[in-house]
Every structure is written in C-alpha cells, then in structure tokens.
PDB file of C-alpha atoms in Angstrom:
ATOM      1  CA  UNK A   8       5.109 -20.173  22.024  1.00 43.00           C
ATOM      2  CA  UNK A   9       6.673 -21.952  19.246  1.00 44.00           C
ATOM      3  CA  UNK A  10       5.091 -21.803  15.879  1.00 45.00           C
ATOM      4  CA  UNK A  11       3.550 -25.032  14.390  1.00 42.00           C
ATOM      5  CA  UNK A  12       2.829 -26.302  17.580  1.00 43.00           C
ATOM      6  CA  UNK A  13      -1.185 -27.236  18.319  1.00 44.00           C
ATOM      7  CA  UNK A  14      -2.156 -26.924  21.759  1.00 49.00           C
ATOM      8  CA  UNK A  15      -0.578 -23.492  22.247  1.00 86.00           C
ATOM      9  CA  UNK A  16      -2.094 -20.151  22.440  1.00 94.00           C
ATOM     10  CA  UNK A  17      -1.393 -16.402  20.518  1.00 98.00           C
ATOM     11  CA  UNK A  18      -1.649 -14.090  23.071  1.00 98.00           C
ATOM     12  CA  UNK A  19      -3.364 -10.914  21.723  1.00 98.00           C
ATOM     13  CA  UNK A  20      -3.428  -7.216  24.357  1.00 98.00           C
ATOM     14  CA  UNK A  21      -5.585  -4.521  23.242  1.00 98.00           C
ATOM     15  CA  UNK A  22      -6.170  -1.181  24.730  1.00 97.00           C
ATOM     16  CA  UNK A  23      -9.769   0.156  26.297  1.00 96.00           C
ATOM     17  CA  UNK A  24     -12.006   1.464  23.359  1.00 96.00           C
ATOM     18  CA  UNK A  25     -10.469  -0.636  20.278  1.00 97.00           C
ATOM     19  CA  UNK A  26     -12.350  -3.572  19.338  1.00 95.00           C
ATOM     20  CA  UNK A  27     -10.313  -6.948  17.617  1.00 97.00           C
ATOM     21  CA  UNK A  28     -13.450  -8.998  17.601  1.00 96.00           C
ATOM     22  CA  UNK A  29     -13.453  -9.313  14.003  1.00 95.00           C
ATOM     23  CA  UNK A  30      -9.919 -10.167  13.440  1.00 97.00           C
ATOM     24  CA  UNK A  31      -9.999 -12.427  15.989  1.00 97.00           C
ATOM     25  CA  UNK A  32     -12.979 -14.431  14.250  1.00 97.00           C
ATOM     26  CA  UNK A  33     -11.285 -14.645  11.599  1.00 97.00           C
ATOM     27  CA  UNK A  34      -8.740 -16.166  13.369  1.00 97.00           C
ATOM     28  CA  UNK A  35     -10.471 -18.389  14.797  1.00 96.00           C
ATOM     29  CA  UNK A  36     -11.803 -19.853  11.260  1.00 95.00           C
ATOM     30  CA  UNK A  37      -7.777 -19.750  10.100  1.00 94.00           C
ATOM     31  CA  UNK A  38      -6.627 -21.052  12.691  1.00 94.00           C
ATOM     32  CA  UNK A  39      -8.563 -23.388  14.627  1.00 94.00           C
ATOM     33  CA  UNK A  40      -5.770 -25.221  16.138  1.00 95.00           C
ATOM     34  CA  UNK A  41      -4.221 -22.065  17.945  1.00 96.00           C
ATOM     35  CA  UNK A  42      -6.568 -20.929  20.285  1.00 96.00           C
ATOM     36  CA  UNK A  43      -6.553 -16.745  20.827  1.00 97.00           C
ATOM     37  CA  UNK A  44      -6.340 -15.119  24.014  1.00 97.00           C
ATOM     38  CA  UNK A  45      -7.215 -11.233  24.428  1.00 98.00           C
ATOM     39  CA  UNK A  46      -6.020  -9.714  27.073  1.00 98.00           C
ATOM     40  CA  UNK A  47      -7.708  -6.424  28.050  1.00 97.00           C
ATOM     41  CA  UNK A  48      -5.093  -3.847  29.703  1.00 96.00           C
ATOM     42  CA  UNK A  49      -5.016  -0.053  30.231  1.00 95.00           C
ATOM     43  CA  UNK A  50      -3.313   2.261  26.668  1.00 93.00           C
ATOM     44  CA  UNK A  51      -0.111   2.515  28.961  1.00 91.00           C
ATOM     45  CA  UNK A  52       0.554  -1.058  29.711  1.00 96.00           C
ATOM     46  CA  UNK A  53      -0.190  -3.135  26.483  1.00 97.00           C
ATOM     47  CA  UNK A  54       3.908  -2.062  25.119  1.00 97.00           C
ATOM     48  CA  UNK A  55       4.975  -3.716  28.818  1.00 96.00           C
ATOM     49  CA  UNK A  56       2.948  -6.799  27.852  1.00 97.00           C
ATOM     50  CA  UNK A  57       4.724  -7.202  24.602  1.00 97.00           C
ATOM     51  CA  UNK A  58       8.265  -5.937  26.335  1.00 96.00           C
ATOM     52  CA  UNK A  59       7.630  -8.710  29.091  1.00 96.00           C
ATOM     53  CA  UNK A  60       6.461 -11.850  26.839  1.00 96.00           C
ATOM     54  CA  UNK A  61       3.099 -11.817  28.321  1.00 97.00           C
ATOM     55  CA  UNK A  62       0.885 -10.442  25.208  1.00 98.00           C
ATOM     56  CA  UNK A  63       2.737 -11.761  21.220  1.00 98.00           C
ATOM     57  CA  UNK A  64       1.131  -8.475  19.664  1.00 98.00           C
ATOM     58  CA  UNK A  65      -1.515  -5.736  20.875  1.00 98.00           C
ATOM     59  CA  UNK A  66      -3.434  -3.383  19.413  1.00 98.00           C
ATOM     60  CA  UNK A  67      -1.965   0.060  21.126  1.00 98.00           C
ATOM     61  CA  UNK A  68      -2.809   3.797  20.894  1.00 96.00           C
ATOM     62  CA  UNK A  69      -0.081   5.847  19.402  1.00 95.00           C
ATOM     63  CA  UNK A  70       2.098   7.116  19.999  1.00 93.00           C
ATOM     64  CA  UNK A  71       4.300   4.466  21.716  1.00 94.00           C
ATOM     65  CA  UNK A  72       8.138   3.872  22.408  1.00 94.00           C
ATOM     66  CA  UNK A  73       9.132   2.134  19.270  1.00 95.00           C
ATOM     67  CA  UNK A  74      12.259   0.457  20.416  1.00 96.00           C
ATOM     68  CA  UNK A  75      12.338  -2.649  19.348  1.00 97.00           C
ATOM     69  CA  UNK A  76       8.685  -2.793  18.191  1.00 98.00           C
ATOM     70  CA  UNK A  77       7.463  -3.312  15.003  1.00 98.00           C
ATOM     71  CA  UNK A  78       4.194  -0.923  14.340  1.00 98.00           C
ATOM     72  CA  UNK A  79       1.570  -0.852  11.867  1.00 98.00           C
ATOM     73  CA  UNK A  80      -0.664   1.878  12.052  1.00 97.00           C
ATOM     74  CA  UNK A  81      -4.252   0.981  11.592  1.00 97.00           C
ATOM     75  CA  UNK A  82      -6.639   3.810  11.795  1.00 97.00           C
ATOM     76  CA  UNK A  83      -7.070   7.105  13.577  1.00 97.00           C
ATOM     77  CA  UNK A  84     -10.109   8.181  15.340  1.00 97.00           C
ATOM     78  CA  UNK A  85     -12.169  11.286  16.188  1.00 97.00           C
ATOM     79  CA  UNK A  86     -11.949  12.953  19.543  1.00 98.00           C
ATOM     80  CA  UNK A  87     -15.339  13.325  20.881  1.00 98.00           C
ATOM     81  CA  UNK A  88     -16.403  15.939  23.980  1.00 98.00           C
ATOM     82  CA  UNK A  89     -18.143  14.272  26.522  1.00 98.00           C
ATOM     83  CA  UNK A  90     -20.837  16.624  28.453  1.00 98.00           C
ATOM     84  CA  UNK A  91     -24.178  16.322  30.474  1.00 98.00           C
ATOM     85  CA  UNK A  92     -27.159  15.508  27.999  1.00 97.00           C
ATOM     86  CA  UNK A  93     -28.201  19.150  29.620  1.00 96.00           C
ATOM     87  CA  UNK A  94     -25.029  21.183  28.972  1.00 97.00           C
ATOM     88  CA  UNK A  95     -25.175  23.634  26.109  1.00 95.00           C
ATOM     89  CA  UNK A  96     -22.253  21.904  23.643  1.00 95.00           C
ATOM     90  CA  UNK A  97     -25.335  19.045  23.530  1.00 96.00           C
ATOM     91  CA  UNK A  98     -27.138  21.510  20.793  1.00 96.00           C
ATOM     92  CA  UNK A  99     -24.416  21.318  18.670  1.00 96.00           C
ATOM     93  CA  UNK A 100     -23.411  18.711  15.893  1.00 97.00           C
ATOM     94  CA  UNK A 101     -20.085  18.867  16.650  1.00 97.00           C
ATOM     95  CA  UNK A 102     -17.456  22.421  18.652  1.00 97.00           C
ATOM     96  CA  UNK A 103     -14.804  23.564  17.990  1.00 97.00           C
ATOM     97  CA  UNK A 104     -11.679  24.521  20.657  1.00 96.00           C
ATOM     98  CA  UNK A 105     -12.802  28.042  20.903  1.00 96.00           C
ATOM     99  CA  UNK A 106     -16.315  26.727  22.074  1.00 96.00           C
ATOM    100  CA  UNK A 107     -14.612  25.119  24.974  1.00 97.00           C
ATOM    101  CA  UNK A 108     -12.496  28.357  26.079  1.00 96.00           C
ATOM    102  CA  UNK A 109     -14.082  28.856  29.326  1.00 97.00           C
ATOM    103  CA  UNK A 110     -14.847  25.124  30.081  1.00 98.00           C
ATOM    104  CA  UNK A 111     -12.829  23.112  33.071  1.00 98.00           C
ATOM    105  CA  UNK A 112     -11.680  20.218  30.728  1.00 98.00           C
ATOM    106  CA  UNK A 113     -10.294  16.838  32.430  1.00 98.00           C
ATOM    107  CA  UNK A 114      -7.349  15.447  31.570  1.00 97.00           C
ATOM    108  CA  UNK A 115      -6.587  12.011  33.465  1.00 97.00           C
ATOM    109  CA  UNK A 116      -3.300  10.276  33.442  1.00 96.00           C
ATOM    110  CA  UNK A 117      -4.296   7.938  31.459  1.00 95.00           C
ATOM    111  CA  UNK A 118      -5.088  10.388  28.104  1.00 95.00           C
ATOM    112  CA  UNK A 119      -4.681   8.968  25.178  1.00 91.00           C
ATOM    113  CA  UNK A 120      -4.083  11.864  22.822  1.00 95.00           C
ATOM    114  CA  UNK A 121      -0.776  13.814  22.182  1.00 93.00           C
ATOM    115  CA  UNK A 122      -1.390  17.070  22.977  1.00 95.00           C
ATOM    116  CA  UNK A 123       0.332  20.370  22.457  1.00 93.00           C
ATOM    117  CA  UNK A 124      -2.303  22.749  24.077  1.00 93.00           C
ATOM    118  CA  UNK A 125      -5.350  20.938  25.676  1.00 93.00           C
ATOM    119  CA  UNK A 126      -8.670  22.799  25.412  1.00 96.00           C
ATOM    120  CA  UNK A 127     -10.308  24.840  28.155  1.00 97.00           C
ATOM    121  CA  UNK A 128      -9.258  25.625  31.560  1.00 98.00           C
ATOM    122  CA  UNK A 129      -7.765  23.229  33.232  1.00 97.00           C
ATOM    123  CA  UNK A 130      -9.824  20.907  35.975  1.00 97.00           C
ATOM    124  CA  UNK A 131      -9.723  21.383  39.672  1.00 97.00           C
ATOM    125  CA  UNK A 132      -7.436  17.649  39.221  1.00 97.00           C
ATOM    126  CA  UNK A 133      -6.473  15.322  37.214  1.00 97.00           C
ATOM    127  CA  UNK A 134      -8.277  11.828  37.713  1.00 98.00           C
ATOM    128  CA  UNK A 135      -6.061   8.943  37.581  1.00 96.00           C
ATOM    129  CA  UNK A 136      -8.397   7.345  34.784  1.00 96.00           C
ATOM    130  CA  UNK A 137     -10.397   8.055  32.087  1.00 97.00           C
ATOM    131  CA  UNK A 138     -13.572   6.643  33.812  1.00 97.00           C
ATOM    132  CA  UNK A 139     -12.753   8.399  37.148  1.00 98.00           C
ATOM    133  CA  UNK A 140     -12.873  11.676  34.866  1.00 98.00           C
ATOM    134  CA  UNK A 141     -16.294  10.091  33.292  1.00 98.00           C
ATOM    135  CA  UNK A 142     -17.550  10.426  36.792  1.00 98.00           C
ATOM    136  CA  UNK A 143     -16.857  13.692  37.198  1.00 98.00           C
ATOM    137  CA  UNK A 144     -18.099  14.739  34.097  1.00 98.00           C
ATOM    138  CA  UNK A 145     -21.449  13.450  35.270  1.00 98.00           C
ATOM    139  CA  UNK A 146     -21.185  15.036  38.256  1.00 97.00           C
ATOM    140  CA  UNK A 147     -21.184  18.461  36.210  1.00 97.00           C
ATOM    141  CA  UNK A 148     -17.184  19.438  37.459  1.00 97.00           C
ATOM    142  CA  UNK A 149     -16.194  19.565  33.860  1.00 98.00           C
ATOM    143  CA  UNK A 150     -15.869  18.390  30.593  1.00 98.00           C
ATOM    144  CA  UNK A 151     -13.358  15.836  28.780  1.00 98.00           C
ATOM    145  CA  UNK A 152     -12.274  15.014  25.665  1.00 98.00           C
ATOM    146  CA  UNK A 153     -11.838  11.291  24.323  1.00 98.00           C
ATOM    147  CA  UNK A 154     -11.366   9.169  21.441  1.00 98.00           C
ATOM    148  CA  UNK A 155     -14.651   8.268  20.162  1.00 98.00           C
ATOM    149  CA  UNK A 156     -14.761   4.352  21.068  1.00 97.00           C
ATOM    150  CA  UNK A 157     -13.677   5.252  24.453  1.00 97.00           C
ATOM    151  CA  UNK A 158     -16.460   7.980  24.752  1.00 98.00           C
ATOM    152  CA  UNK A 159     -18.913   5.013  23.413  1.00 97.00           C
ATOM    153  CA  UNK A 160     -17.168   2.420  25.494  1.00 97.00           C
ATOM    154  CA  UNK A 161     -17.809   4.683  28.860  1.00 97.00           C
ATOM    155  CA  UNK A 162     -21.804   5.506  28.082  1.00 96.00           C
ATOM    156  CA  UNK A 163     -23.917   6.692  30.544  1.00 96.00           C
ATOM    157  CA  UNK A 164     -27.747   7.812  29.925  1.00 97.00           C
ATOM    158  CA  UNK A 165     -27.019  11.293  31.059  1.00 97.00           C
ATOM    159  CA  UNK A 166     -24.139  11.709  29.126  1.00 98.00           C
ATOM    160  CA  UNK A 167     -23.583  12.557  25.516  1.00 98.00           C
ATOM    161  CA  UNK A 168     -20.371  13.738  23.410  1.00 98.00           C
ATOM    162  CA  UNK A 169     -19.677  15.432  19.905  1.00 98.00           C
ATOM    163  CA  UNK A 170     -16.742  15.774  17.417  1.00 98.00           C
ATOM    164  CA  UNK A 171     -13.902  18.427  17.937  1.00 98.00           C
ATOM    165  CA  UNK A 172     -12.904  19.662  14.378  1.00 95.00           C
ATOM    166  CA  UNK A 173      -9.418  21.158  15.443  1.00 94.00           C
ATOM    167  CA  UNK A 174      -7.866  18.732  18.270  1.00 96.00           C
ATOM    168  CA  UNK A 175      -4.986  16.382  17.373  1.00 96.00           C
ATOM    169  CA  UNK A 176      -6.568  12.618  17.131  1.00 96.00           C
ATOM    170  CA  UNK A 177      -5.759   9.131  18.632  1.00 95.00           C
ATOM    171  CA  UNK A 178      -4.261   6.465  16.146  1.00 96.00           C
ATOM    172  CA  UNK A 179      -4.472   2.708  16.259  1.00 98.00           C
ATOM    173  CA  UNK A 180      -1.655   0.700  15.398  1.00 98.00           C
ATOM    174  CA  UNK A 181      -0.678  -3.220  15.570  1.00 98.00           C
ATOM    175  CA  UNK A 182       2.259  -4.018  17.641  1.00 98.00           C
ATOM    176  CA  UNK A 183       4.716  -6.249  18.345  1.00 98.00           C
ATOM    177  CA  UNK A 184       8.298  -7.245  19.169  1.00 98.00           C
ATOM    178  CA  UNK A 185      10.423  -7.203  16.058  1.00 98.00           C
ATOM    179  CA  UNK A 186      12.473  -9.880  17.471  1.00 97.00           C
ATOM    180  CA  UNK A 187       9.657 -12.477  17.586  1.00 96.00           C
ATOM    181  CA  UNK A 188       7.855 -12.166  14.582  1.00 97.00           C
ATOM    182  CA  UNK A 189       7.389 -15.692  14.186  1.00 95.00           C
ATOM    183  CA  UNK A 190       5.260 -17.396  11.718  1.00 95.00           C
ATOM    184  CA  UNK A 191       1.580 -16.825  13.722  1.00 95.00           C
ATOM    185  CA  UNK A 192       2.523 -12.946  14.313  1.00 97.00           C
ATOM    186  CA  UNK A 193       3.100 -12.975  10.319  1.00 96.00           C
ATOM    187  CA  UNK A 194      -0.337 -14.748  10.353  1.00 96.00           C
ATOM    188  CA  UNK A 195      -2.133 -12.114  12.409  1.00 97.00           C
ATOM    189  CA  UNK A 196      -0.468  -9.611  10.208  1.00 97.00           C
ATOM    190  CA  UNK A 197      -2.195 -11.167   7.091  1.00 96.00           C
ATOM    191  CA  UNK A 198      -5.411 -11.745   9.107  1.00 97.00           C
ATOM    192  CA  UNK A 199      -5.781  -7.436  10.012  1.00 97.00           C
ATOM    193  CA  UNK A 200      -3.933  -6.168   6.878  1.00 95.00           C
ATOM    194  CA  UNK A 201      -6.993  -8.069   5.067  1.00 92.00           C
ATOM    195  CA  UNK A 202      -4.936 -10.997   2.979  1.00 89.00           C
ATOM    196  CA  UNK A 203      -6.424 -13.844   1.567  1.00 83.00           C
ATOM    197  CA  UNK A 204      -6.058 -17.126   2.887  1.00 75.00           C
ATOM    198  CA  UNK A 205      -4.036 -18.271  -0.140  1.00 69.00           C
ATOM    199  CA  UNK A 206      -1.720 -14.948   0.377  1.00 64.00           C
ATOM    200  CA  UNK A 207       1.968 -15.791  -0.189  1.00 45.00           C
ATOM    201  CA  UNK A 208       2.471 -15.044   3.759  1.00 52.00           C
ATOM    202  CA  UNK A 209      -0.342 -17.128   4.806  1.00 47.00           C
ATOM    203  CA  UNK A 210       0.214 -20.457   6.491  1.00 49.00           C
ATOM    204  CA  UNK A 211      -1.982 -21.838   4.497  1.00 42.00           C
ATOM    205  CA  UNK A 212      -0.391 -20.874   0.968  1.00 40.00           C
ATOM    206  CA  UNK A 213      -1.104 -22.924  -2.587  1.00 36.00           C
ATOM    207  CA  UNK A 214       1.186 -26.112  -2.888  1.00 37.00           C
ATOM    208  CA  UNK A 215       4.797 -24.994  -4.793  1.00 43.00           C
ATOM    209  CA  UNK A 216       5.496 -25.789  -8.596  1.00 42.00           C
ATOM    210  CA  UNK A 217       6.027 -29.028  -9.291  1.00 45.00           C
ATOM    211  CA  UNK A 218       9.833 -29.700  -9.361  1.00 45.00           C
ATOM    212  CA  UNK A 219      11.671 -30.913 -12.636  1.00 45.00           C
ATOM    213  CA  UNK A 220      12.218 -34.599 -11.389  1.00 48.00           C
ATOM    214  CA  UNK A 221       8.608 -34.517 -10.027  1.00 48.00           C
ATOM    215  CA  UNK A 222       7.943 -33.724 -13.988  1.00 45.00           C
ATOM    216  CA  UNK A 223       9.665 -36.543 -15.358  1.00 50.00           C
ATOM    217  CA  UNK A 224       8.016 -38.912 -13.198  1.00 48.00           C
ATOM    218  CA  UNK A 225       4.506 -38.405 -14.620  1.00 50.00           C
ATOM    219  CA  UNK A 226       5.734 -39.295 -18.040  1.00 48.00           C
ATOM    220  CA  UNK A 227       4.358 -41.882 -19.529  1.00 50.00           C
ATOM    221  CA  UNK A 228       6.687 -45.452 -19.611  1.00 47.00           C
ATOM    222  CA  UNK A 229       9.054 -45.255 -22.623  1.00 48.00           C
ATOM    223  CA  UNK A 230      10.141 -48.689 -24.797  1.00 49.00           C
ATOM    224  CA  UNK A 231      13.530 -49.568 -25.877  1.00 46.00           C
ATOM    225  CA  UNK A 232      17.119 -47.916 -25.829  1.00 42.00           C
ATOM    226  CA  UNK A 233      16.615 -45.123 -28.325  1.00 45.00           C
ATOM    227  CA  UNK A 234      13.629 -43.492 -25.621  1.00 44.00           C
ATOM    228  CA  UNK A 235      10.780 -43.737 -27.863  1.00 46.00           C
ATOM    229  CA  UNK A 236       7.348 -43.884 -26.438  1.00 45.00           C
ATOM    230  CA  UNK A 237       5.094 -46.653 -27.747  1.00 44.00           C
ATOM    231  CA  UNK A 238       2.462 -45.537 -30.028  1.00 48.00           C
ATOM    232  CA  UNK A 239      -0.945 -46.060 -28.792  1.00 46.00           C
ATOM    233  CA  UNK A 240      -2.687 -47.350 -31.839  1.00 45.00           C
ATOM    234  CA  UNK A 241       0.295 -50.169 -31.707  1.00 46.00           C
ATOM    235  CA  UNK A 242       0.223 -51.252 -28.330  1.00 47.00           C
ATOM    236  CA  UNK A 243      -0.669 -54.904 -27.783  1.00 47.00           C
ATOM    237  CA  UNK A 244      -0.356 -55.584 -31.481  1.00 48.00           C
ATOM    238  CA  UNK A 245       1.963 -58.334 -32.935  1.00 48.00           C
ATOM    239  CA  UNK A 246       4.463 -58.367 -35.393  1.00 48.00           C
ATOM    240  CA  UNK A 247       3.148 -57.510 -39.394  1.00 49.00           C
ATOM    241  CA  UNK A 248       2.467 -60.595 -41.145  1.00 47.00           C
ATOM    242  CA  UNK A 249       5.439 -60.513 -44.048  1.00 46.00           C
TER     243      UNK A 249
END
C-alpha cells in the first residue's frame, strides 16, 4: 500500500481475545478514504502476517520476536481460571496458585502467557488450542488458566473463571514492521496512543505559518518611490487649494 493513495486498504491482524473495535471507529471517522481490514488470526501467527506483508500492524500478545518490529505495549491483562460453574474454586472471588496444587491444569500450544512454573499438575495432554482445552474443561478433565478476554471470549453457560493473584500476566502490544512505518501506520499510532486529530503526527495537522513572502503579500499597496503607504483620510482627495 502506498500512503496517500484512496482506494487502498490498512490491513489491521489482531489476536483472539483483544478487541480494536474502537480504534478502528475511529478510524473510520479519520480516515474515511482508507478503508480498514481486520484480520482475525491465532496469538502465534499475527508476527508472520506482519513478517509476510499480509497484515501493516496487529495487535499481538507479548512476548514476541522483536526483530525488526517496532512494539508498543498497550495494556496487560488478568489471568482468569476457568472451571465448571459446580467446581469448588467457583465459591471464591478470586485463588491463588496454592489453591490449584492438586488440580490437572491445561496448557494448550497455543498459551498465551510466559510461564516459569505453570500451576497444578499437569493434564493428561496438551490440546492443540485454547478452545480444544475449553472443551475439556467442560468436560470436568481439568482446569485452565487464560487471559481474561479470552476466558470471556470462550463463554459457555456451565463455565465460569476467577482472578489468579500470583501468575505472570498476558500483555498487549501494537506491532509492526519498523521498515514500513509509513504515513497511515504513523496514523494508527496516533489513532490508539489517543492523539488529537490536529496532533503534529496526524495527517490531518493545522496549516504551517505563513511564510515571510506570503507576509509581504497581504500588505496593503504602497505609493511612490520612497515606500510610503497612502494615508486613508487622504485617499481620493485632490491637491490643497494654495
């Protein structure tokens, strides 16, 4: 895509649980020419999309291989336990790790979080995705830990979750390839780092100063050799009587 153009389209990936819906309005009210495209992909493959040229930035869950990515890290989340509505964590406002001990805890392939030492015993397997292990979890094999949007993004009626005070969390950051930050990346920037319309980066920034020469154009018509404007209260006048 090449910036100015109209007719072309920004390209936005985002992984499962974050929402850009109200960036991309605003987007849409900034930028009505440019038409935005989100593409939905699993945590793991929104850096290819980027790599490849098929997504110009994406919303991933750190952390990420930062070569040649530029990151800006937005927010970080809680990690939530997901249970059966009837298991006994349900009881509780929110557990802690030593509440889990003797719990079979999931941990797909496709975890988001960084761990150092998971929670629990470990499952009889490890599902290939984060809703396979949702399944399971409603099948009573086992618990599993989640950010919260993806815990809210994967509700079922007989499920429930609650906060883990002492697990590492899942942060999310903006992405994109440093060497194609172009002019509508820097305007996606502005749109989730919050700046105004009129911001300095914005595409749609207040008109420059007015240059010197533009200056002396708007002066006003000057009479004679020595430069001296003509006097108001004398124009259209004719010579003194003597």
């Amino acid at each position: 895509m090449t910036d100015g153009q109209t007719g072309r389209v920004f390209r936005l990936a985002y992984a499962p649980g974050v929402t850009p819906a109200k960036w991309v309005n605003v987007w849409i009210e900034r930028t009505p020419d440019v038409p935005i495209t989100l593409l939905a992909a699993p945590a793991a493959e929104v850096v290819r999309l980027l790599r490849d040229g098929g997504a110009h930035a994406g919303f991933v869950r750190l952390p990420v291989d930062r070569d040649g990515l530029s990151v800006i890290p937005l927010y970080v989340e809680t990690t939530v336990v997901v249970v059966p509505k009837d298991h006994a964590v349900a009881a509780a406002d929110e557990v802690s790790v030593a509440d889990l001990t003797d719990e079979d805890v999931f941990h797909p392939l496709d975890d988001t979080i960084e761990w150092t030492d998971r929670p629990g015993l470990p499952a009889f397997t490890r599902p290939a995705t984060t809703a396979d292990a949702i399944e399971l979890v409603a099948a009573g094999s086992g618990l599993l830990l989640v950010p919260q949007s993806l815990a809210r993004l994967h509700h079922r009626r007989d499920l429930t979750y609650r906060p883990v005070t002492d697990v590492p969390q899942s942060q999310v950051a903006l992405a994109w390839p440093t060497d194609a930050t172009t002019d509508l990346v820097e305007d996606f920037i502005g749109v989730v780092r919050g700046r105004t319309v009129n911001s300095s980066r914005g595409r749609a920034a207040a008109a420059p100063a007015e240059k010197p020469a533009q200056r002396q154009a708007r002066k006003p018509a000057q009479n004679g050799s020595r430069g001296k404007a003509v006097p108001a209260s004398r124009k259209g006048k004719g010579k003194r009587p003597r």
